[in-house]
Coordinates of C-alpha atoms and ligand atoms in Angstrom, one line a residue:
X17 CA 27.1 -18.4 38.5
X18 CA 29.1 -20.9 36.6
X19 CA 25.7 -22.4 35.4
X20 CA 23.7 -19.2 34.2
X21 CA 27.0 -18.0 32.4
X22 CA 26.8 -21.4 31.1
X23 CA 23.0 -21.3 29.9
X24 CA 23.0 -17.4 29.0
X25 CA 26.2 -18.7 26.4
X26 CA 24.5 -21.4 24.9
X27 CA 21.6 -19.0 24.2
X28 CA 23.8 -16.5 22.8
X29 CA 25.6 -19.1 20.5
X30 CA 22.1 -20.7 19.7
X31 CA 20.7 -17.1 18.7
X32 CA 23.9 -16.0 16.8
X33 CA 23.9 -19.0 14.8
X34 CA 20.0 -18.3 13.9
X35 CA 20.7 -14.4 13.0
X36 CA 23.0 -15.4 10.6
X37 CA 21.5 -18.4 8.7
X38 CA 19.8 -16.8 5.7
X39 CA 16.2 -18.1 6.9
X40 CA 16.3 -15.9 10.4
X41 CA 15.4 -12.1 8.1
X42 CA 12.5 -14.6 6.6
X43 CA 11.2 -16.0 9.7
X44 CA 11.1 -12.5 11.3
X45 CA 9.6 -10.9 7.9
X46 CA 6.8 -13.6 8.1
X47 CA 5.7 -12.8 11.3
X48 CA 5.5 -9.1 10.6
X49 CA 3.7 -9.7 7.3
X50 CA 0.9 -11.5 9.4
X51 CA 1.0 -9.3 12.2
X52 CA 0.0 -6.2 10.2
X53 CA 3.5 -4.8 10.2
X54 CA 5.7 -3.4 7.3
X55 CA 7.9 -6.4 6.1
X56 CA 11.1 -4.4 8.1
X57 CA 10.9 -5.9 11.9
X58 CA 13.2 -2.8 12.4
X59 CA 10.8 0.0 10.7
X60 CA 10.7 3.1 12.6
X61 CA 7.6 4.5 14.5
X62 CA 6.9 7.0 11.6
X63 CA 6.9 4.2 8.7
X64 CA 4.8 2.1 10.4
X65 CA 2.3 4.7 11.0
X66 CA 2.4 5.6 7.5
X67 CA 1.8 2.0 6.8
X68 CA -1.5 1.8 9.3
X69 CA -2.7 5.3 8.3
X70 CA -2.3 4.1 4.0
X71 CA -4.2 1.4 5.2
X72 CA -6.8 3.3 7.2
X73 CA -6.9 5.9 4.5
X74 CA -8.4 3.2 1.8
X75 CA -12.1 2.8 4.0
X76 CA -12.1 6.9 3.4
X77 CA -11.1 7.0 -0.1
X78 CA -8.5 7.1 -3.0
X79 CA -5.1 9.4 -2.4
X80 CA -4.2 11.2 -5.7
X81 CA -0.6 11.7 -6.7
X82 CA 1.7 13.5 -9.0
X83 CA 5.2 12.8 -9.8
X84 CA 7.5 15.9 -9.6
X85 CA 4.8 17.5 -8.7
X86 CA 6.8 21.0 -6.7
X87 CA 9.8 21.0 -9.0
X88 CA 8.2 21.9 -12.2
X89 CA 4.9 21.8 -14.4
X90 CA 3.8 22.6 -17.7
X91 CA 5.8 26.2 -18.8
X92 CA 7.3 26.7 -15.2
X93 CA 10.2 25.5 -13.3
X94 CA 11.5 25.4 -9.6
X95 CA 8.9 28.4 -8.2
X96 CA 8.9 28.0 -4.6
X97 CA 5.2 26.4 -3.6
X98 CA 3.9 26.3 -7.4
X99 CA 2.4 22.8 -8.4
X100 CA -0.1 22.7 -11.6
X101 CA -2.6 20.3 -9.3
X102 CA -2.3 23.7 -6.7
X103 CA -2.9 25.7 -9.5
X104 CA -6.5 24.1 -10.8
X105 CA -7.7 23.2 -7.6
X106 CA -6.6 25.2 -5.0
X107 CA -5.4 21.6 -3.2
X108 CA -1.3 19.9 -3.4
X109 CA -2.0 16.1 -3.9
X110 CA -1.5 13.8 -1.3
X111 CA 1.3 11.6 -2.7
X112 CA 4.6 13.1 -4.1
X113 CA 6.8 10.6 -6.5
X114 CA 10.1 11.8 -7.0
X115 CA 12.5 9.5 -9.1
X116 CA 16.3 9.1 -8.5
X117 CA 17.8 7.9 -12.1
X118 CA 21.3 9.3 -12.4
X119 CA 21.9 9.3 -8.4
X120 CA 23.8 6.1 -9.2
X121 CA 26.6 7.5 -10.9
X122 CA 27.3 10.7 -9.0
X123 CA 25.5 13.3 -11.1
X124 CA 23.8 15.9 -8.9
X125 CA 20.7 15.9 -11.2
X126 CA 19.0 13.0 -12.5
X127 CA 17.8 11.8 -15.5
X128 CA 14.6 14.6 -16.1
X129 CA 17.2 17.2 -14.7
X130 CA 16.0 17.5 -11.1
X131 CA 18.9 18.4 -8.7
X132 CA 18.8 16.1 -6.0
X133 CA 19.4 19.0 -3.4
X134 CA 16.0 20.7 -4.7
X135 CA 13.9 17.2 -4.8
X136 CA 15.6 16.6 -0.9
X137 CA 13.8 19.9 0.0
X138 CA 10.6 19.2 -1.7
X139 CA 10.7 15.9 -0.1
X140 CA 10.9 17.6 3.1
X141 CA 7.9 20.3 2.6
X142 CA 5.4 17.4 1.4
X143 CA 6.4 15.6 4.7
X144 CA 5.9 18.8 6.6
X145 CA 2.2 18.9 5.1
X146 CA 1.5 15.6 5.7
X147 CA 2.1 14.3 2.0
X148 CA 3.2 10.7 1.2
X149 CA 6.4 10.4 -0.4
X150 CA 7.2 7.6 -3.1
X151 CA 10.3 6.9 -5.2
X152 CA 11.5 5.2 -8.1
X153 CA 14.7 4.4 -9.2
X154 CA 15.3 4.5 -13.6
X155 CA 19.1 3.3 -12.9
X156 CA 21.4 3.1 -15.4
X157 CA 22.6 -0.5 -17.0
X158 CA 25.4 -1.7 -14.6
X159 CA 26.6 -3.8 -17.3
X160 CA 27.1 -1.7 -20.3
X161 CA 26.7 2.1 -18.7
X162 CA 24.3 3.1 -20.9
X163 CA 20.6 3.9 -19.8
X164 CA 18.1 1.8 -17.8
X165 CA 16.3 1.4 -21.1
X166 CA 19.3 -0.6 -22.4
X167 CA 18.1 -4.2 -22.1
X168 CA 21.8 -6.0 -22.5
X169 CA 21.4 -9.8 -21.6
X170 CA 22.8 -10.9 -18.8
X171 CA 22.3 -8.0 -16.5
X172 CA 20.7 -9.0 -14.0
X173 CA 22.9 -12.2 -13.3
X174 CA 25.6 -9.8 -13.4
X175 CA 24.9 -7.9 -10.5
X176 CA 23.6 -10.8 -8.1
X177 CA 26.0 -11.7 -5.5
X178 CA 28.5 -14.2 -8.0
X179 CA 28.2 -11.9 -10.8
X180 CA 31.0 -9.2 -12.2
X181 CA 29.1 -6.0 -11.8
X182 CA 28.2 -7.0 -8.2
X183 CA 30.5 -4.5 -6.8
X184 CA 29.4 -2.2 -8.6
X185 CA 25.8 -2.4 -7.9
X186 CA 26.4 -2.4 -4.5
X187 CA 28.8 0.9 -4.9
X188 CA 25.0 2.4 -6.6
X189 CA 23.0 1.5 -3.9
X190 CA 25.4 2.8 -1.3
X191 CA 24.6 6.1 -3.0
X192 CA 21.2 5.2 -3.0
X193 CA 21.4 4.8 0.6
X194 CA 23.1 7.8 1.7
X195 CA 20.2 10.0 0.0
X196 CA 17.7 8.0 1.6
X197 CA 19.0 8.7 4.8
X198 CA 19.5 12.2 4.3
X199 CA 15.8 12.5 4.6
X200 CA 14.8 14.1 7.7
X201 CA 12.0 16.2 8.8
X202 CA 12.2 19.0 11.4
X203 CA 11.9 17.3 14.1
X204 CA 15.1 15.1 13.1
X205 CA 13.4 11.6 12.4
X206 CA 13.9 10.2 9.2
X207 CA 11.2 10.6 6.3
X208 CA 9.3 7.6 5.4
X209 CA 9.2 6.6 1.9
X210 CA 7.4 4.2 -0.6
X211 CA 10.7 2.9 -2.3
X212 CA 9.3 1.9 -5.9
X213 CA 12.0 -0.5 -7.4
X214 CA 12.7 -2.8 -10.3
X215 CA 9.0 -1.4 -12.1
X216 CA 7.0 -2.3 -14.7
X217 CA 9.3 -5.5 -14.2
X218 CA 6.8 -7.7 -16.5
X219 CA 7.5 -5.3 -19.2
X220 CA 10.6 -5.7 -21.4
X221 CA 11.9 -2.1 -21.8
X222 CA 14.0 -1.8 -19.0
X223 CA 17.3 -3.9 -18.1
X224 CA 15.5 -5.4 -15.2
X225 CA 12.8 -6.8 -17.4
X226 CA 11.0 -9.8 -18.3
X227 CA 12.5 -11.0 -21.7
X228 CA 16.4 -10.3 -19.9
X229 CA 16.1 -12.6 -16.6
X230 CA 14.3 -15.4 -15.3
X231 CA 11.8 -15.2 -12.8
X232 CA 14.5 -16.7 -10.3
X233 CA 16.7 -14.1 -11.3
X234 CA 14.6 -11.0 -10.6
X235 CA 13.5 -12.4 -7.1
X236 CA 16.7 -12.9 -6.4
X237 CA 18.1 -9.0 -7.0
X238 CA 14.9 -8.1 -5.5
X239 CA 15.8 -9.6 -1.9
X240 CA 19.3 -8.7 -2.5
X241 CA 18.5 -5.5 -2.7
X242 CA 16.0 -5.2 -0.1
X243 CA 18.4 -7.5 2.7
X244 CA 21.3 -4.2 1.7
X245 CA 19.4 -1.4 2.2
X246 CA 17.6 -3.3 5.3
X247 CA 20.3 -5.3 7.0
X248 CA 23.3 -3.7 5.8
X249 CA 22.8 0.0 5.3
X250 CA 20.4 -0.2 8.4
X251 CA 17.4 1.8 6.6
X252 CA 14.3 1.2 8.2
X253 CA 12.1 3.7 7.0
X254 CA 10.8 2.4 3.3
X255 CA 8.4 0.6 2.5
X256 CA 8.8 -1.6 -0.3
X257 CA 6.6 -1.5 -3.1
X258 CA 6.4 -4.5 -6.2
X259 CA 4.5 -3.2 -9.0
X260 CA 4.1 -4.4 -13.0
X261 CA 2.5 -2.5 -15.7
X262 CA -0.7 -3.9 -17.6
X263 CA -1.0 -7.5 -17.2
X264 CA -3.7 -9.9 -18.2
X265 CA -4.5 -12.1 -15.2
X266 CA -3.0 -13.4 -11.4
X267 CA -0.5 -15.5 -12.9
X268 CA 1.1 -12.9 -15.0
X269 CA 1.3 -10.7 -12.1
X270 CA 2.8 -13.0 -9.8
X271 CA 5.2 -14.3 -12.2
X272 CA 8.3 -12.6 -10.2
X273 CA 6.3 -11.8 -7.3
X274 CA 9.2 -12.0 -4.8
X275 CA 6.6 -12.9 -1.7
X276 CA 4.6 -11.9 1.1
X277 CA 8.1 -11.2 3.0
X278 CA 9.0 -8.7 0.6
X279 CA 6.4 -5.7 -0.4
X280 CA 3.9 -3.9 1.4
X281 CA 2.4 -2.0 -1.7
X282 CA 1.5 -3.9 -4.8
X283 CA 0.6 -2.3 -7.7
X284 CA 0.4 -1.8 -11.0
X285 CA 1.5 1.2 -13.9
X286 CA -1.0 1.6 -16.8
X287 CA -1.8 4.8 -19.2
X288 CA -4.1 5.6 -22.0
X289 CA -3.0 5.6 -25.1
X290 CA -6.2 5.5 -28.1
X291 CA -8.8 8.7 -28.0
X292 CA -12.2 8.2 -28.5
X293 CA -15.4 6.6 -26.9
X294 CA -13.8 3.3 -27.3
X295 CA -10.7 3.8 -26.1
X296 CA -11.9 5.1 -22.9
X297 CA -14.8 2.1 -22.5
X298 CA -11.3 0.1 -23.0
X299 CA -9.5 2.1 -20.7
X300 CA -12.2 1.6 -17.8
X301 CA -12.7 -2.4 -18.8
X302 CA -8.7 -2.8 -18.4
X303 CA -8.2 -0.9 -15.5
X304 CA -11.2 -2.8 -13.6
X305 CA -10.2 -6.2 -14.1
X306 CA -6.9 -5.5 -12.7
X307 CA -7.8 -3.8 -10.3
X308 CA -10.3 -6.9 -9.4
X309 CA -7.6 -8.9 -9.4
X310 CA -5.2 -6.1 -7.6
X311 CA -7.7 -6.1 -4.9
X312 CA -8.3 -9.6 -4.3
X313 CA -4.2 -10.2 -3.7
X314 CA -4.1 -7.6 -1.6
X315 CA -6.8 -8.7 1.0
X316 CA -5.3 -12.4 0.9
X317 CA -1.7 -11.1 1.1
X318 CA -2.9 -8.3 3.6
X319 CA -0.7 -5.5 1.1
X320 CA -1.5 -1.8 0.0
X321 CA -2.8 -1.7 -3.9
X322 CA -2.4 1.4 -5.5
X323 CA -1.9 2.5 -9.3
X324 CA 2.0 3.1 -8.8
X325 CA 2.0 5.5 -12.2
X326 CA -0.8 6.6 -14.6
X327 CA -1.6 9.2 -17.4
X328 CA -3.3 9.5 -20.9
X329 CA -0.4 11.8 -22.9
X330 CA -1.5 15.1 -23.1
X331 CA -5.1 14.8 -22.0
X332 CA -6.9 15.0 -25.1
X333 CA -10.5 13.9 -23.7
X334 CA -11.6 17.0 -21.2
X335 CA -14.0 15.1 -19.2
X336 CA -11.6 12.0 -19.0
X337 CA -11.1 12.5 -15.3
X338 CA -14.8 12.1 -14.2
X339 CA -16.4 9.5 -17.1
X340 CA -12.9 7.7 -18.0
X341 CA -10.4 7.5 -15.0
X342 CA -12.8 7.8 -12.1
X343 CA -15.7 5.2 -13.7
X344 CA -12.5 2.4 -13.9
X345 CA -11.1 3.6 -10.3
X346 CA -14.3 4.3 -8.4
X347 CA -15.7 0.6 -7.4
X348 CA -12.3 -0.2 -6.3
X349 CA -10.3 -0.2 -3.0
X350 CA -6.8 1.2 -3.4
X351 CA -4.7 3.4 -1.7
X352 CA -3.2 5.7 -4.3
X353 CA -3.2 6.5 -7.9
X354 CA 0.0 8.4 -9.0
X355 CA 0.0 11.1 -12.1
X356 CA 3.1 10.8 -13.9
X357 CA 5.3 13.9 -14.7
X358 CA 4.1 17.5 -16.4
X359 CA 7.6 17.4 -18.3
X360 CA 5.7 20.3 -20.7
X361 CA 8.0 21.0 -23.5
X362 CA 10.7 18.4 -23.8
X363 CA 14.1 19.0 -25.1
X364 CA 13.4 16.6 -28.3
X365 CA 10.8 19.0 -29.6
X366 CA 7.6 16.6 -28.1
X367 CA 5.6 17.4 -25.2
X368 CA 4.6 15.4 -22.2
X369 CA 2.3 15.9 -19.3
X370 CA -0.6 13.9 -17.8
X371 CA -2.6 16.2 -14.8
X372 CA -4.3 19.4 -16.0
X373 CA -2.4 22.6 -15.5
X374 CA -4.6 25.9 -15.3
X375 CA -6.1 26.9 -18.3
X376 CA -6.3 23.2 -19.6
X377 CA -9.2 21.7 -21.7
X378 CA -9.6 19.0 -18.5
X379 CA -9.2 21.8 -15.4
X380 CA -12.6 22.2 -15.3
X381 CA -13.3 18.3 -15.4
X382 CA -10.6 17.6 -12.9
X383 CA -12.2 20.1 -10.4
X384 CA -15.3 17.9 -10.4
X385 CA -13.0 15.0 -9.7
X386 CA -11.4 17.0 -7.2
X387 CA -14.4 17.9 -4.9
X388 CA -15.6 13.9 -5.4
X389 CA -15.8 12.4 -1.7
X390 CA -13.6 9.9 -2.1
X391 CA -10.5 11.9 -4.1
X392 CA -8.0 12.9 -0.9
X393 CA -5.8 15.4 -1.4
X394 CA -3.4 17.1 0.5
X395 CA -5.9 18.7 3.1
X396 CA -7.4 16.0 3.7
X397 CA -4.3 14.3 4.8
X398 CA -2.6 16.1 7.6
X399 CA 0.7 15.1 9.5
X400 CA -1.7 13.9 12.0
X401 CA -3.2 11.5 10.3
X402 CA -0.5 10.1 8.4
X403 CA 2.5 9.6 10.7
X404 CA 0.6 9.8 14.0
Ligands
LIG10 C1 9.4 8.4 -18.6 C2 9.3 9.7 -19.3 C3 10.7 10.2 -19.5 C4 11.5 10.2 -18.1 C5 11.3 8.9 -17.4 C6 11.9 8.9 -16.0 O1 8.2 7.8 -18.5 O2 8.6 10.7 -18.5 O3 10.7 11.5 -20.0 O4 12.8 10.5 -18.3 O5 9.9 8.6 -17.3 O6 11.3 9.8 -15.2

């Protein structure tokens, strides 16, 4: 007895010891990341199904997602099961992005004005229908308050473990946490979710960005945050996704990469911004060589590619879905492409949307893109199928 209380102690000690050296979450990330797996050993049965079924999904076709898509469109606002994709095609899209700005600091809207009770509920119906949900996170500047737009240097080091705002941060994604694992569905398990973080991180608009940290720097918040919500908060039903907006080749897109062990989506945001035939020959050139390159990671890295955000402002082409967007997407393998929001009338006086609502110049286009054999919507992507 004396002996296996002897040998089952030394086993516990050795084991301890390995849980709590920082490589141990690495070492048990790996071998996920190479066995097919989301990057969270813990994930639950209903994340890893997603992940599978995303997977799956790409040898059928391309998912097509709208951000807000429930809570509001062009001229409307909060009417229960109204979405402007609904509207022109009959269809909800498949993917749901929903975006938490504001969460951080207690408001019970965020930044666009969504009340976070509301987008909880949403949240839950596109689960109930089978829909894949995805969130990202605009978070205000923990250094100075002001908006995630407010690129003060130093930020980022000042919320890493040594820095002064690390206690707060940590207080922001403890909020973050508890709304992530409010999500439920009916049947009590918890909702899996595409958590979208730090994006567009190559760009230099947001705090988070490329000119306000060094590459180390950004890897570092990136596993910080991740080892939290994971290992400390216990959540274990995101996937993580890494995504840039436009870049120019590999080695751009890799810069702050924070590796294999951390993402299962990679991605990218890019919109349309000149009109005209040459715009839109631009448009499809851009998008297909990084989506070339998109592709290639992802079958050496074994991730999901997607197009984490899109649009061209206001649609002004009305057969841009079918001889722009679908001619750069169509050779391609990728998982999802999401719309970003139909704000319609803003506050400021501009206007902002990027699907077609009904009665749109590009409805009639977008049906065509709609009934295409490899565009999945929401019907063609039941419960079943996703988180069976
Ligand atoms: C931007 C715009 C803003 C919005 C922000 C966060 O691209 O749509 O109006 O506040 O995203 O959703």
């Amino acid at each position: 007895m004396k002996t296996n209380f002897l040998v089952v102690s030394l086993f516990l000690i050795c084991f301890q010891a390995r849980a709590q050296s920082p490589g141990f979450i690495s070492v048990k990330n790996h071998q996920s990341a190479s066995k097919n797996l989301p990057i969270d050993p813990l994930a639950t049965k209903e994340t890893v199904n997603l992940y599978n079924n995303l997977k799956k999904l790409m040898n059928k076709g391309v998912m097509f997602g709208h951000q807000d898509d429930l809570a509001y469109g062009v001229n409307w606002k909060y009417v229960p099961g109204k979405s402007d994709i609904k509207e022109v095609t009959g269809d909800y899209p498949a993917v749901y992005g929903w975006e938490l700005g504001h969460l951080e600091i207690g408001h019970p809207v965020n930044l666009d004005s969504v009340p976070f009770d509301k987008m909880k509920s949403f949240i839950r119906q596109a689960y109930d229908r089978g829909g894949v949900v995805t969130i990202s996170w605009h978070l205000r500047n923990p250094l100075t308050g002001k908006t995630a737009w407010d690129p003060a240097a130093g930020t980022v080091a000042s919320v890493l473990p040594e820095g002064e705002k690390h206690a707060v941060y940590k207080n922001w994604l403890d909020k973050l946490s508890a709304f992530i694992l409010s999500l439920k569905g009916k049947n009590g398990a918890y909702i899996p979710v595409i958590f979208r973080p730090f994006h567009e991180l190559n760009g230099s608009w947001f705090w988070w960005g490329k000119n306000h940290c060094t590459p180390d720097e950004l890897k570092q918040l990136w596993h910080f945050t991740i080892k939290y919500l994971r290992d400390v908060k216990n959540i274990h039903h995101l996937l993580y996704a890494y995504n840039t907006d436009r870049f120019s080749s590999q080695e751009e897109y890799l810069e702050r990469y924070p590796g294999d062990e951390w993402a299962d989506v990679i991605g990218f945001d890019v919109y349309q911004r000149g009109k005209g035939p040459t715009a839109n020959e631009q448009f499809v050139k851009d998008v297909s060589k990084m989506l070339t390159i998109l592709e290639q990671l992802a079958k050496q890295k074994n991730k999901i590619p997607a197009i984490t955000e899109f649009g061209f402002g206001g649609l002004p082409d009305s057969t841009w879905w079918t001889t722009t967007f679908w001619k750069a997407i169509e050779p391609h393998k990728i998982s999802y492409v999401l719309g970003w929001r139909n704000a319609g009338s803003k506050p400021n006086g501009t206007s902002e949307y990027y699907v077609p609502y009904k009665g749109h110049a590009s409805s009639r286009d977008f049906i065509q893109f709609y009934k295409k054999q490899k565009t999945l919507f929401q019907k063609e992507v039941t419960k079943e199928k996703m988180y069976q």
